[in-house]
Coordinates of C-alpha atoms in Angstrom, one line a residue:
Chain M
X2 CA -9.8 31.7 -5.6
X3 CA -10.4 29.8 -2.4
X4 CA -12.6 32.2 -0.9
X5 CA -14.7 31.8 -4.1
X6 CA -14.5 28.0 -3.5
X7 CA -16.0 28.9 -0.1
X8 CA -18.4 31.1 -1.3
X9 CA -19.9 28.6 -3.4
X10 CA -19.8 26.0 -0.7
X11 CA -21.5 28.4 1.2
X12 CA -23.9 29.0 -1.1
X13 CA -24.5 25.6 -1.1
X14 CA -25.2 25.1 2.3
X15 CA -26.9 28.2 2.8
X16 CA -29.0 28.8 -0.1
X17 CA -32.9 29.8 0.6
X18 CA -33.7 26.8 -1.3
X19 CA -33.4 22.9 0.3
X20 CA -30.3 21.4 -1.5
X21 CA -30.0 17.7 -1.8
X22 CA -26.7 16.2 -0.9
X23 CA -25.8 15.2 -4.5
X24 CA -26.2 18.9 -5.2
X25 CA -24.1 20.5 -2.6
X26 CA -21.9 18.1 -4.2
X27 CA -21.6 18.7 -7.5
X28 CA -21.5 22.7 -6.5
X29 CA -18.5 22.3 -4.6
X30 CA -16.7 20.4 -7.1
X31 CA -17.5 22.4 -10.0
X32 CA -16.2 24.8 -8.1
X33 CA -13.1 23.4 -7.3
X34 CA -12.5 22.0 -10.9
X35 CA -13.1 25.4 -12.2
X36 CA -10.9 27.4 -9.7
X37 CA -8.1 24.8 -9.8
X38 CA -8.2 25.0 -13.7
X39 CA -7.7 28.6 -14.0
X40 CA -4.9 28.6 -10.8
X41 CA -3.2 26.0 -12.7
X42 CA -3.4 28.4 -16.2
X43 CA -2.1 30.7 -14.0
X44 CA 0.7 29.5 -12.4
X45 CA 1.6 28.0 -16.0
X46 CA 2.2 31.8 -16.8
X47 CA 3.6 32.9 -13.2
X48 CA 5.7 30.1 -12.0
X49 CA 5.5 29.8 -8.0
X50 CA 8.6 29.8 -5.7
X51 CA 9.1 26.2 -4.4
X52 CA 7.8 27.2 -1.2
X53 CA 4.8 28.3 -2.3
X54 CA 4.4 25.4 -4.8
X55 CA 4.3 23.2 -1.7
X56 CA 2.3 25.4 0.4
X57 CA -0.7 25.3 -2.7
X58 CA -0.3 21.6 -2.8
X59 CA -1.2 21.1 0.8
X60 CA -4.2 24.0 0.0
X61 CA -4.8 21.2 -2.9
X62 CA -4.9 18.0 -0.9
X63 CA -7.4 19.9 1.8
X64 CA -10.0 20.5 -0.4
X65 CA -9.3 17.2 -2.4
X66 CA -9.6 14.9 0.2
X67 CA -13.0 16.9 1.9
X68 CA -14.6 16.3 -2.0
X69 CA -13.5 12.7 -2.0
X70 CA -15.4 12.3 1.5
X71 CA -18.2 14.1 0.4
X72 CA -17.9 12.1 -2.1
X73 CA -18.2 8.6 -0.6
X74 CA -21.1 10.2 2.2
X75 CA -23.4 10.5 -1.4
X76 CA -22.3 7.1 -2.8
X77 CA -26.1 5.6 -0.9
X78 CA -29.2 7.5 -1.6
X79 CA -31.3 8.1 1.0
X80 CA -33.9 6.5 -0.4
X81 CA -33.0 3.1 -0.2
X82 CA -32.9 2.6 3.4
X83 CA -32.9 -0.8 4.4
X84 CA -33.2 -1.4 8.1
X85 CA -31.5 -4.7 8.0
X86 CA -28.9 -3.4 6.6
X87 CA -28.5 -0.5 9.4
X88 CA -28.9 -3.1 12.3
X89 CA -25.9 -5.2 10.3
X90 CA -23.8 -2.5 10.4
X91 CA -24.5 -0.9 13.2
X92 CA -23.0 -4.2 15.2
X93 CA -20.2 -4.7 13.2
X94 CA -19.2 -1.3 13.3
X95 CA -19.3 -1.7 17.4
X96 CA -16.9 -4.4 17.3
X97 CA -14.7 -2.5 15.0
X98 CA -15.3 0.7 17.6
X99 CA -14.1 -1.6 20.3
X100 CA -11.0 -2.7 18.7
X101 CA -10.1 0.1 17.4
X102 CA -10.2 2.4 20.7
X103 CA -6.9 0.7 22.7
X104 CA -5.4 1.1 19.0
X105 CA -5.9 4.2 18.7
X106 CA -4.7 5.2 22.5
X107 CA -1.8 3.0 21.9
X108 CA -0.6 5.4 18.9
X109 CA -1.0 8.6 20.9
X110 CA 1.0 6.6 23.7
X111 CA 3.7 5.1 21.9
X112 CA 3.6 7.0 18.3
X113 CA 4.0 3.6 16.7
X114 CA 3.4 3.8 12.6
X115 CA 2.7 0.7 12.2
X116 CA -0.4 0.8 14.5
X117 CA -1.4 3.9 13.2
X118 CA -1.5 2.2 9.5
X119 CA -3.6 -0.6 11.2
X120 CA -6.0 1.7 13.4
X121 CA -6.4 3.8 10.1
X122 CA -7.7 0.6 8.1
X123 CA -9.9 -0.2 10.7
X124 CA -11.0 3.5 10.4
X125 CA -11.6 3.4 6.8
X126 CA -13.1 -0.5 7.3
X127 CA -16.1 1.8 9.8
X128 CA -16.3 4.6 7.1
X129 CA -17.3 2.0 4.4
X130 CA -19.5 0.1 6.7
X131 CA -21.1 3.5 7.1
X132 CA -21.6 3.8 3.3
X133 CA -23.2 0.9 3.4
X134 CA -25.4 1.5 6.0
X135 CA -28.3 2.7 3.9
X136 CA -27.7 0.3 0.9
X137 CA -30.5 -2.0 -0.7
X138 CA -28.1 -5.0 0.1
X139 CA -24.8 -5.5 2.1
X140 CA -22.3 -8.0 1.7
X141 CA -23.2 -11.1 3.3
X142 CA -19.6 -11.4 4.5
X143 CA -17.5 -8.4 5.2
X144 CA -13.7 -8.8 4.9
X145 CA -12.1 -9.8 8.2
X146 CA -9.3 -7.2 9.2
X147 CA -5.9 -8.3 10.7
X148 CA -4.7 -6.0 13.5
X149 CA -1.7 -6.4 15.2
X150 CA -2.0 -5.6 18.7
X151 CA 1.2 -4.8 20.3
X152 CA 2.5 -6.6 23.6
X153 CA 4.2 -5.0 26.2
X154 CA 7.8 -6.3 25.2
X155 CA 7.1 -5.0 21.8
X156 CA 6.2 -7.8 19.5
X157 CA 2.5 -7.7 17.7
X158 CA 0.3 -10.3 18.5
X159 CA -2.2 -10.6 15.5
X160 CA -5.8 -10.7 16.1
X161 CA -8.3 -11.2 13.7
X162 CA -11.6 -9.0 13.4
X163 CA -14.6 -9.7 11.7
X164 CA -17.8 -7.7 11.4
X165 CA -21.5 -7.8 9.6
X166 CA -22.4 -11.3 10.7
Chain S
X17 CA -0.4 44.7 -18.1
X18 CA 1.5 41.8 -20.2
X19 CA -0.5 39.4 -23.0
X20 CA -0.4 36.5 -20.1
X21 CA -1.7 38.4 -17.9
X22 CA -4.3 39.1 -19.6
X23 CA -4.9 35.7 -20.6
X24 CA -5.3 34.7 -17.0
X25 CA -7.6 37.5 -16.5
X26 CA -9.6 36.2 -19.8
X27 CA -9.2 32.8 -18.6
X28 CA -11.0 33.4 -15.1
X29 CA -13.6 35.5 -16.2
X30 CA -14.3 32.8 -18.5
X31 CA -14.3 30.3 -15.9
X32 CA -16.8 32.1 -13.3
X33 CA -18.9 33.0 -15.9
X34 CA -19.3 28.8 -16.9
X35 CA -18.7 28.2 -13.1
X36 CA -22.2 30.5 -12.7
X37 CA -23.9 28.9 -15.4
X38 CA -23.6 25.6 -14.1
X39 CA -24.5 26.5 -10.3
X40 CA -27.5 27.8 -11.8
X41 CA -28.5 24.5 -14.1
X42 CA -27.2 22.5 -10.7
X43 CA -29.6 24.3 -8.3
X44 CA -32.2 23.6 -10.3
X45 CA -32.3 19.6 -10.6
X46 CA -33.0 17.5 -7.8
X47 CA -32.7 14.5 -10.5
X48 CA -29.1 14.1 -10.5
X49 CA -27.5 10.5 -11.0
X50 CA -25.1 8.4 -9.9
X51 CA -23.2 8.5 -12.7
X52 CA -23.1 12.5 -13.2
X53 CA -21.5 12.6 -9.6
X54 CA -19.0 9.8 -10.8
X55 CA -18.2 12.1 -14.0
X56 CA -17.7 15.0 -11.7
X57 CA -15.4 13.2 -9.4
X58 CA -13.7 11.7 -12.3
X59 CA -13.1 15.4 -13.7
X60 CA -12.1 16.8 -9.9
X61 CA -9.7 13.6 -9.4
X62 CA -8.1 14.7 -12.9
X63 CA -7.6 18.6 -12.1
X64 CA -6.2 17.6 -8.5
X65 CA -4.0 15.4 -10.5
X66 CA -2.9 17.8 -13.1
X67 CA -2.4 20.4 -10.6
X68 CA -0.1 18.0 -8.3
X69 CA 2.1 16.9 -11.0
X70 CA 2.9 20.6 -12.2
X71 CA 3.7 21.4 -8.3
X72 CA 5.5 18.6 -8.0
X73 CA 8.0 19.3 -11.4
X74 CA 8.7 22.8 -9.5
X75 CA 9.3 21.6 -5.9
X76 CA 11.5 18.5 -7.2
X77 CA 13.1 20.8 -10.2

């Protein structure tokens, strides 16, 4: 069943034909509705071992969470460029870049959860600036984002954020 | 080869043959709206969850 998943998705991508984006899309997830229905029917009949219960949830999550960012890369057609827009979010999205860098090395240094939830809003702050990057309109304001950067004795010292003015 | 078996076996055939059908429809409209994508992701947030929870009664259980 998943190399058929993959054999669609490469079908999609490969195809003689040029595929837009919302059709690669809707390829790949038909495909995954349709081979996670009949692996569910399956396992209805042949109940998996725990072990191998867990190991096709993980299998499951993979190819959920690549659809649902496939998913959000399609939300903006093309077609509505707006370079205002693009300029907007290209500088707010280099002051998010610049905050979240010492974030991010501060995780791999320190392995410190609490940052990592932070420098993974920030992440997913960018990823939906990005979105919007090709939008007839943005928001005039967007949200400000608190991060807490950590001192050297260990206490955060919040700093607030705020891009796309 | 035992009646669930070949249920299954039914069951996928049956699914690749829809599977194909739509591919086919799919590769052949450039027209396709906002809202059919939503519907799809509505439809591939519902299998993931279905197939979660029955996962999740067997590695809890």
């Amino acid at each position: 069943l998943a190399l058929l998943l993959i054999l669609c998705l490469m079908m999609a991508g490969c195809g003689g034909q040029q595929l837009t984006e919302r059709q690669k899309y809707m390829i790949a997830a038909d495909s995954y509705v349709t081979t996670t229905t009949v692996l569910l029917a399956y396992l209805q009949e042949h109940p998996p071992t725990k072990a191998k219960a867990q190991e096709i949830a993980a299998w499951d999550n993979v190819a959920h969470n690549a659809l649902n960012k496939w998913y959000s890369l399609i939300q903006i057609e093309p077609s509505k460029a707006n370079p205002v827009a693009q300029v907007k979010v290209a500088a707010a999205k280099s002051t998010f870049d610049a905050a979240l860098a010492p974030l991010l090395s501060e995780r791999t240094a320190s392995g410190n959860a609490r940052i990592a939830t932070q420098a993974d809003t920030v992440s997913q702050t960018i990823i939906q600036l990005e979105a919007h990057k090709t939008a007839a309109s943005v928001p005039a304001v967007i949200p400000p984002i608190t991060i807490d950067i950590p001192m050297k004795n260990g206490a955060a010292c919040p700093t607030t954020k705020e891009g796309g003015k | 080869m035992t009646p669930a078996t070949a249920l299954a076996i039914l069951t996928m055939a049956d699914g690749l043959v829809q599977l194909g059908l739509n591919i086919s429809q799919t590769l052949k409209r450039t027209d396709i709206t906002q809202e059919e994508v939503d519907a799809m992701k509505a439809k591939v947030d519902a299998t993931h969850q279905g197939l979660q929870d029955f996962l999740k009664g067997i590695t809890n259980g």
